[in-house]
Coordinates of N, CA, C and O and ligand atoms in Angstrom, one line a residue:
M1 N 0.4 -1.4 0.0 CA 0.4 0.1 -0.4 C 0.8 1.3 0.7 O 1.9 1.2 0.2
P2 N 0.0 2.6 -0.2 CA 1.2 3.6 -0.4 C 1.4 4.3 0.7 O 0.6 4.5 2.1
E3 N 2.7 4.5 0.8 CA 3.2 5.3 2.3 C 2.5 6.0 2.6 O 1.9 7.2 1.2
T4 N 1.6 6.6 3.8 CA 1.4 8.0 3.8 C 2.8 8.2 5.1 O 3.5 7.8 5.4
I5 N 1.9 10.0 5.6 CA 3.2 10.3 6.3 C 2.7 9.5 7.6 O 4.1 10.4 8.7
F6 N 2.1 8.7 7.8 CA 2.6 8.0 8.8 C 3.1 7.2 9.4 O 3.9 7.6 10.7
D7 N 3.8 6.8 8.6 CA 4.4 6.3 8.5 C 5.5 6.5 8.4 O 7.0 6.4 9.4
K8 N 6.5 7.7 8.7 CA 6.4 8.8 7.7 C 7.3 9.5 9.8 O 8.4 9.0 10.5
I9 N 5.8 9.4 10.6 CA 6.2 9.7 11.6 C 6.3 8.4 12.2 O 7.0 8.3 13.7
I10 N 5.9 7.4 12.8 CA 6.4 5.6 12.5 C 8.5 5.5 13.5 O 8.5 5.6 14.0
R11 N 8.2 5.9 11.3 CA 10.1 6.3 11.0 C 10.6 7.6 12.0 O 12.1 7.1 12.3
G12 N 9.9 8.4 12.6 CA 10.7 9.2 13.3 C 11.3 10.7 12.4 O 12.3 10.8 12.8
Q13 N 11.0 10.1 11.2 CA 11.4 11.5 9.1 C 10.7 12.4 9.6 O 11.5 12.9 9.2
I14 N 9.4 12.3 10.7 CA 9.1 13.5 11.0 C 7.8 13.9 12.5 O 7.7 12.7 12.9
P15 N 8.6 15.4 12.9 CA 7.6 14.4 14.1 C 6.9 15.2 14.6 O 5.9 15.4 13.9
C16 N 6.1 14.6 15.9 CA 5.1 14.2 16.2 C 5.1 14.9 17.9 O 6.2 14.1 18.7
H17 N 4.1 14.6 18.2 CA 4.2 14.9 20.1 C 3.9 13.3 20.4 O 2.1 13.6 20.4
R18 N 4.2 12.9 21.3 CA 4.7 11.3 21.6 C 3.7 11.4 22.7 O 4.0 11.9 23.9
V19 N 2.3 10.9 22.8 CA 2.0 10.1 23.7 C 2.4 9.3 24.2 O 2.2 8.9 24.8
Y20 N 2.5 7.8 22.9 CA 2.3 6.7 23.2 C 3.5 5.9 22.6 O 2.8 6.4 21.4
D21 N 4.4 5.0 22.9 CA 4.3 4.2 22.0 C 4.5 2.8 22.4 O 5.2 2.4 24.0
D22 N 4.0 1.3 22.3 CA 4.8 0.9 21.6 C 5.2 -0.7 20.9 O 5.8 0.0 19.6
A23 N 5.1 -1.6 21.1 CA 5.5 -2.6 19.5 C 5.0 -2.6 18.5 O 5.5 -2.9 17.0
F24 N 4.0 -2.3 19.0 CA 2.5 -2.3 18.2 C 1.8 -0.8 17.6 O 0.9 -1.3 16.3
T25 N 1.9 -0.4 18.3 CA 1.6 1.5 18.2 C 1.8 2.4 18.6 O 3.4 2.0 19.0
L26 N 1.3 3.6 18.0 CA 1.8 4.8 18.3 C 0.6 5.8 18.7 O 0.1 5.8 17.9
A27 N 0.8 6.7 19.7 CA -0.6 7.4 19.5 C 0.4 9.5 19.6 O 1.5 9.2 20.2
F28 N -0.4 9.9 19.6 CA 0.6 10.9 19.2 C -0.5 12.2 19.4 O -1.5 12.0 18.7
L29 N -0.8 13.5 19.6 CA -1.4 14.5 19.2 C -1.1 15.1 17.9 O -0.2 14.9 17.6
D30 N -3.3 15.3 17.9 CA -4.0 15.1 15.6 C -2.5 17.1 15.2 O -2.7 18.4 16.5
I31 N -2.3 16.8 14.4 CA -1.7 18.5 14.6 C -2.8 19.7 13.7 O -2.2 20.9 14.5
N32 N -3.9 18.8 14.0 CA -4.3 20.2 14.1 C -6.0 19.3 14.7 O -6.9 19.5 14.0
P33 N -6.2 19.6 16.2 CA -6.8 19.0 16.8 C -8.0 20.3 16.9 O -8.4 21.1 16.5
I34 N -8.8 19.1 17.0 CA -10.1 19.8 17.2 C -10.7 20.2 18.7 O -12.0 20.7 18.9
A35 N -10.0 19.8 19.4 CA -10.3 19.3 20.5 C -8.4 19.4 21.1 O -7.7 19.1 21.3
P36 N -8.0 20.9 22.4 CA -6.8 20.0 22.8 C -6.5 18.9 23.8 O -7.4 18.6 23.8
G37 N -5.7 18.2 23.2 CA -5.4 17.2 23.7 C -6.1 15.6 22.1 O -5.8 14.7 22.4
H38 N -6.7 16.2 21.6 CA -7.1 15.4 20.3 C -5.8 14.5 20.5 O -4.6 15.0 19.7
T39 N -5.8 13.1 20.0 CA -4.6 12.3 20.0 C -5.3 11.1 19.3 O -5.9 10.5 18.9
L40 N -4.4 11.4 17.9 CA -4.2 9.9 17.3 C -3.7 8.8 17.6 O -2.3 8.5 18.0
V41 N -4.3 7.3 17.6 CA -3.8 6.2 17.5 C -3.6 5.8 17.1 O -4.2 5.2 16.2
I42 N -2.4 5.0 16.2 CA -2.1 4.4 15.2 C -2.1 2.8 15.4 O -0.8 2.4 16.1
P43 N -2.0 1.9 14.4 CA -1.1 0.4 14.7 C 0.3 1.0 13.7 O 0.3 1.3 12.7
K44 N 1.4 0.7 14.5 CA 2.7 0.3 13.3 C 2.7 -0.7 12.3 O 3.8 0.4 11.2
H45 N 2.1 -0.8 12.5 CA 1.7 -2.3 10.9 C 0.5 -1.7 10.1 O -0.3 -1.7 10.2
A46 N 0.8 -1.1 8.8 CA 0.2 -0.1 8.3 C -0.9 -1.1 7.4 O -0.6 -1.8 6.4
A47 N -2.3 -0.5 7.5 CA -3.1 -1.8 6.8 C -4.4 0.1 6.3 O -3.7 1.4 7.3
V48 N -4.8 0.2 5.2 CA -5.9 1.5 5.0 C -7.2 1.8 6.1 O -7.2 2.4 7.0
T49 N -7.5 0.2 5.9 CA -9.4 0.7 7.1 C -8.5 -0.6 8.1 O -7.7 -1.7 8.0
L50 N -9.4 -0.4 9.4 CA -9.6 -0.8 9.8 C -10.2 -2.8 9.7 O -9.4 -3.0 10.3
G51 N -10.9 -2.7 8.7 CA -11.4 -4.5 8.1 C -10.0 -5.2 7.9 O -9.7 -6.0 7.2
E52 N -9.9 -4.0 7.4 CA -8.1 -5.0 7.2 C -7.0 -4.9 7.8 O -6.0 -5.9 7.9
L53 N -7.0 -4.5 8.9 CA -5.7 -5.0 9.9 C -6.3 -5.9 10.2 O -6.9 -7.3 10.5
D54 N -4.4 -6.8 11.3 CA -4.0 -7.3 11.6 C -4.6 -7.9 12.9 O -5.0 -7.4 13.5
D55 N -5.0 -9.1 13.3 CA -5.2 -9.9 14.7 C -4.2 -9.1 15.7 O -5.0 -8.4 16.1
E56 N -2.8 -9.4 15.3 CA -1.4 -8.6 16.5 C -2.4 -7.0 16.8 O -1.7 -6.7 18.0
S57 N -2.8 -6.2 15.7 CA -2.5 -5.3 15.2 C -3.6 -4.5 16.3 O -3.7 -3.6 17.2
A58 N -4.5 -5.1 15.6 CA -6.1 -5.0 16.2 C -6.4 -5.2 18.4 O -6.4 -4.0 18.5
A59 N -5.8 -6.3 18.0 CA -5.2 -6.3 20.0 C -4.7 -5.3 20.1 O -5.5 -5.4 21.0
A60 N -3.8 -4.9 20.2 CA -2.3 -4.0 20.5 C -3.4 -3.4 20.4 O -3.2 -2.1 21.8
I61 N -4.1 -2.5 19.4 CA -4.7 -0.7 19.9 C -5.7 -1.2 21.1 O -6.1 -0.9 21.5
G62 N -6.5 -2.5 20.8 CA -7.8 -2.7 21.6 C -7.8 -2.6 22.9 O -8.0 -1.8 24.4
R63 N -6.6 -3.4 23.7 CA -5.6 -2.9 24.3 C -5.6 -1.7 25.2 O -5.4 -0.9 26.5
V64 N -4.7 -0.6 24.6 CA -4.2 0.7 24.9 C -4.9 1.6 24.6 O -5.6 2.9 25.4
L65 N -6.0 1.1 23.5 CA -7.3 2.5 23.6 C -7.9 2.8 24.6 O -8.2 4.6 25.3
P66 N -7.7 3.1 25.7 CA -8.7 3.1 27.0 C -7.9 3.6 27.6 O -8.5 4.5 28.4
R67 N -6.8 3.5 28.0 CA -5.8 3.5 28.7 C -5.4 5.3 28.7 O -5.1 6.0 28.7
I68 N -6.0 5.0 26.7 CA -4.8 6.4 26.1 C -5.9 7.0 26.4 O -6.0 8.7 26.6
C69 N -7.0 6.7 26.5 CA -8.0 7.3 26.6 C -8.8 8.0 27.5 O -9.0 9.5 28.1
R70 N -8.3 8.3 29.0 CA -7.9 7.8 30.5 C -7.4 9.2 30.4 O -7.2 9.5 30.7
A71 N -5.9 8.9 29.7 CA -4.8 9.5 30.0 C -5.5 11.3 29.2 O -4.4 12.0 29.7
V72 N -5.6 11.2 27.7 CA -6.4 12.3 27.9 C -7.5 13.2 28.3 O -7.2 14.5 28.6
C73 N -8.6 11.5 28.8 CA -8.7 12.9 29.6 C -8.2 13.2 30.5 O -8.4 14.6 31.6
A74 N -7.1 13.2 31.4 CA -6.7 12.9 32.8 C -6.5 14.5 32.6 O -5.8 15.8 33.5
A75 N -5.4 14.7 31.2 CA -4.5 15.4 31.2 C -5.0 17.0 31.1 O -5.1 17.9 31.3
T76 N -6.2 16.1 30.1 CA -7.2 17.9 29.9 C -8.3 18.4 30.5 O -8.9 19.4 30.5
G77 N -8.7 18.1 31.3 CA -9.4 18.1 32.5 C -10.4 17.9 31.7 O -12.1 17.7 33.1
A78 N -11.1 16.7 30.7 CA -12.2 16.3 29.6 C -12.4 14.9 31.1 O -11.8 14.2 31.1
S79 N -13.8 14.9 30.8 CA -14.0 13.9 31.8 C -15.2 13.1 30.2 O -15.6 11.6 30.8
Q80 N -15.1 13.8 29.6 CA -16.8 13.0 28.7 C -15.4 12.9 26.8 O -14.9 13.8 26.8
Y81 N -15.1 12.8 25.8 CA -14.5 12.4 24.3 C -15.2 11.3 23.6 O -16.6 10.0 24.4
N82 N -15.1 11.4 22.9 CA -16.1 10.5 21.1 C -14.6 10.3 20.2 O -12.2 10.9 21.1
V83 N -14.4 8.6 20.3 CA -13.5 7.9 19.5 C -13.7 8.1 18.6 O -15.3 7.1 18.2
L84 N -13.0 9.0 17.3 CA -14.3 9.1 15.7 C -12.9 7.4 15.5 O -11.8 7.5 15.3
Q85 N -13.4 6.7 13.9 CA -12.3 6.8 13.4 C -12.9 5.9 12.0 O -14.3 5.2 11.7
N86 N -12.1 6.7 10.9 CA -12.6 7.2 9.9 C -12.1 5.6 8.8 O -11.4 6.1 8.3
N87 N -13.0 5.2 7.9 CA -12.8 4.4 7.4 C -12.8 4.5 5.7 O -14.7 3.9 4.4
G88 N -12.1 5.1 4.6 CA -12.1 5.8 3.3 C -12.9 6.8 3.3 O -13.5 7.7 4.2
P89 N -12.6 7.3 2.2 CA -12.7 8.7 1.7 C -14.4 9.4 2.1 O -14.4 10.4 2.1
L90 N -15.4 7.9 1.7 CA -16.4 8.7 2.6 C -16.9 8.9 3.3 O -18.2 9.6 3.4
A91 N -15.5 8.1 4.7 CA -16.5 8.3 5.3 C -15.0 9.0 6.7 O -15.1 9.3 7.8
H92 N -15.3 10.4 5.2 CA -13.9 11.2 5.7 C -12.8 10.3 6.8 O -11.7 11.6 6.9
Q93 N -12.7 9.4 5.4 CA -10.9 9.6 6.4 C -9.9 9.7 4.3 O -10.4 9.7 4.6
A94 N -8.8 11.1 5.3 CA -7.7 11.8 5.0 C -6.3 10.8 4.7 O -6.2 10.6 3.8
V95 N -6.3 10.7 6.1 CA -5.0 9.7 5.6 C -5.3 8.4 5.9 O -6.1 7.7 7.4
M96 N -4.5 7.3 5.2 CA -5.2 6.1 4.4 C -4.4 5.6 5.1 O -3.6 3.6 4.8
H97 N -4.2 5.6 6.4 CA -3.1 4.1 7.4 C -4.6 4.5 8.9 O -4.6 4.9 9.6
V98 N -4.7 3.3 9.3 CA -5.6 3.0 10.4 C -5.5 3.8 11.6 O -3.8 4.0 11.7
H99 N -6.2 4.7 11.9 CA -6.0 5.8 13.1 C -7.3 5.7 13.7 O -8.5 5.7 13.0
F100 N -7.4 6.2 15.5 CA -8.4 5.8 16.1 C -8.2 7.5 16.2 O -6.9 7.5 17.2
H101 N -9.3 8.8 16.7 CA -9.4 9.6 16.6 C -10.2 9.7 18.0 O -11.0 9.1 18.4
V102 N -9.2 10.5 19.2 CA -9.5 10.6 21.1 C -9.7 11.7 20.5 O -8.7 12.5 21.1
I103 N -10.7 12.1 21.1 CA -11.5 13.8 20.8 C -11.9 14.0 22.1 O -13.1 13.9 22.9
P104 N -11.4 14.7 23.4 CA -12.2 15.4 24.3 C -13.1 16.0 23.6 O -13.3 16.3 23.6
R105 N -14.3 16.4 25.0 CA -15.2 16.8 24.9 C -15.5 17.7 26.0 O -15.1 17.4 26.8
N106 N -15.5 19.0 25.9 CA -15.7 20.2 26.9 C -14.7 20.0 27.5 O -14.8 20.0 29.8
P107 N -13.5 19.7 27.7 CA -12.3 20.0 28.4 C -12.1 21.0 29.5 O -11.4 20.4 30.9
R108 N -12.4 22.0 28.6 CA -12.8 23.4 30.1 C -13.8 23.7 31.2 O -13.8 25.0 31.7
G109 N -14.6 23.0 30.6 CA -16.1 23.5 31.2 C -17.0 23.6 30.4 O -17.6 25.5 30.9
E110 N -16.7 24.9 29.0 CA -17.4 25.3 28.6 C -18.2 25.1 27.6 O -18.7 23.9 28.5
H111 N -19.0 26.1 27.5 CA -20.9 25.4 27.0 C -20.3 23.9 25.7 O -19.9 24.5 25.1
R112 N -21.8 23.6 26.1 CA -21.2 22.1 25.3 C -21.4 22.8 23.7 O -22.2 23.4 23.5
D113 N -21.0 21.8 22.9 CA -21.0 21.7 21.8 C -20.5 23.9 21.3 O -20.4 23.6 20.4
E114 N -20.0 24.0 22.0 CA -20.1 25.8 21.1 C -18.6 25.6 20.0 O -19.1 25.9 19.1
A115 N -17.5 25.1 20.4 CA -16.8 24.1 19.4 C -16.3 22.6 19.6 O -17.1 22.9 20.7
G116 N -15.4 22.6 18.5 CA -14.9 20.3 18.8 C -15.2 20.2 17.2 O -16.1 20.3 16.6
L117 N -16.0 19.3 18.3 CA -16.3 18.5 16.9 C -18.2 18.0 17.0 O -18.9 18.4 18.2
G118 N -18.8 18.3 15.2 CA -20.1 18.6 15.4 C -20.2 17.2 14.5 O -19.5 16.8 13.6
V119 N -21.4 16.2 15.2 CA -22.3 15.2 14.5 C -23.4 15.2 14.4 O -24.1 15.4 14.6
R120 N -23.1 15.1 12.4 CA -24.8 15.2 12.3 C -24.9 14.1 11.9 O -24.4 12.9 11.6
W121 N -26.5 13.4 13.0 CA -26.6 11.6 13.4 C -28.0 11.8 12.5 O -28.7 11.9 13.4
N122 N -28.1 11.3 11.2 CA -29.3 11.1 10.5 C -30.2 10.3 10.9 O -30.5 9.8 9.9
A123 N -30.5 10.3 12.4 CA -31.4 9.4 12.7 C -32.4 9.1 11.5 O -33.4 9.7 11.3
T124 N -32.8 7.3 11.1 CA -34.0 7.2 10.8 C -34.6 5.7 11.3 O -34.0 5.4 11.6
A125 N -36.2 5.7 10.9 CA -37.2 4.4 11.3 C -36.3 2.8 11.0 O -36.3 2.7 9.7
I126 N -36.0 2.0 11.6 CA -35.8 0.6 10.9 C -36.8 -0.1 10.5 O -37.8 -0.1 11.3
D127 N -35.7 -0.6 9.2 CA -37.1 -1.4 8.4 C -36.7 -2.6 8.7 O -36.0 -3.0 8.5
H128 N -37.6 -3.4 9.4 CA -37.5 -4.7 10.5 C -37.4 -6.0 9.0 O -36.4 -6.7 9.3
A129 N -38.2 -5.4 8.2 CA -37.7 -6.5 7.4 C -36.7 -7.1 6.7 O -35.2 -7.7 6.7
M130 N -35.7 -5.7 6.0 CA -34.7 -6.0 5.5 C -33.1 -5.6 6.8 O -32.5 -6.7 6.2
A131 N -34.1 -5.1 7.9 CA -32.4 -5.9 9.4 C -32.2 -7.4 9.5 O -31.3 -7.1 9.3
G132 N -33.3 -8.0 9.2 CA -33.7 -9.5 9.1 C -33.1 -10.1 8.5 O -32.5 -11.2 9.1
Q133 N -32.6 -9.2 7.0 CA -31.9 -10.2 5.5 C -30.3 -9.9 6.3 O -29.8 -10.4 6.3
L134 N -30.5 -8.4 6.6 CA -29.1 -8.0 6.6 C -28.5 -9.0 8.3 O -27.1 -9.2 8.1
A135 N -28.8 -8.6 9.8 CA -28.6 -9.8 10.2 C -28.4 -10.6 9.8 O -26.6 -11.5 10.6
A136 N -28.7 -11.4 9.1 CA -29.1 -12.7 8.6 C -27.5 -12.9 8.5 O -26.8 -14.1 8.2
R137 N -28.2 -12.8 7.0 CA -26.5 -12.3 5.9 C -25.0 -12.2 7.7 O -24.4 -12.4 6.6
M138 N -24.9 -11.0 7.9 CA -23.7 -10.5 8.3 C -23.6 -11.9 9.4 O -22.2 -12.1 9.8
R139 N -24.3 -12.2 10.0 CA -24.8 -13.5 11.1 C -23.3 -14.6 10.1 O -22.7 -16.3 11.3
S140 N -24.3 -15.3 9.2 CA -23.3 -16.4 8.5 C -22.1 -15.8 8.2 O -21.5 -16.6 8.3
L141 N -22.1 -14.8 7.2 CA -20.7 -14.2 7.0 C -19.5 -14.2 8.4 O -18.3 -14.5 7.9
L142 N -20.5 -14.3 9.6 CA -19.5 -14.1 11.0 C -19.4 -15.7 11.2 O -17.9 -15.8 12.4
S143 N -20.1 -16.3 11.0 CA -20.1 -17.6 11.3 C -18.7 -17.9 11.5 O -18.4 -18.3 10.4
P144 N -18.2 -19.2 12.6 CA -16.9 -20.2 12.3 C -17.1 -20.9 10.7 O -18.4 -21.9 11.2
Ligands
AMP201 P1 -9.5 11.2 8.9 O1 -9.5 12.3 8.5 O2 -9.6 10.4 10.1 O3 -8.0 10.9 8.1 O4 -7.4 11.8 10.2 C1 -6.3 12.3 9.5 C2 -5.8 13.1 11.0 O5 -4.5 12.7 10.3 C3 -6.1 14.3 11.4 O6 -7.8 15.3 11.7 C4 -5.0 15.6 10.5 O7 -4.9 16.6 11.1 C5 -4.2 14.3 10.9 N1 -2.5 14.7 10.6 C6 -2.3 15.0 9.3 N2 -1.0 15.0 9.4 C7 -0.8 15.2 10.8 C8 0.8 15.2 11.0 N3 1.8 15.4 10.6 N4 0.7 15.1 12.9 C9 -0.3 14.9 13.3 N5 -1.3 14.0 12.6 C10 -1.4 14.5 11.9

């Protein structure tokens, strides 16, 4: 897969504000933060989307994410946060190397949602007939 700026950060060719580092994962501050403390958590072994990630990297990220969320909150004073993970350009992925955004909310006790992450959530009523078919299809894809 084509190299991204995150590969250069992993190799130390581009500087970053490092937050966490182990054999499989790296966390650093986002260069254009939505809120102070906005942190990115990435696997060192590159994959474009979460679905393409190898099990070892996925497990390593899963192990460390909650710890990083706690550190982001403790360092910023936030008690609430979003974990955001974009896959593909239609899903707003700009850097084609899997990454999780940890975005603290309301870190200084300011008014809710005055700045920072805006989420539009255009919910619809479920179509139970279609949902039943989709869930059955997913179950069969996921069955060992
Ligand atoms: P996404 O839209 O989910 O692909 O987000 C990519 C994120 O990477 C954006 O929030 C960028 O600000 C961030 N980013 C891009 N280049 C760098 C960099 N050199 N250091 C830190 N964060 C970066």
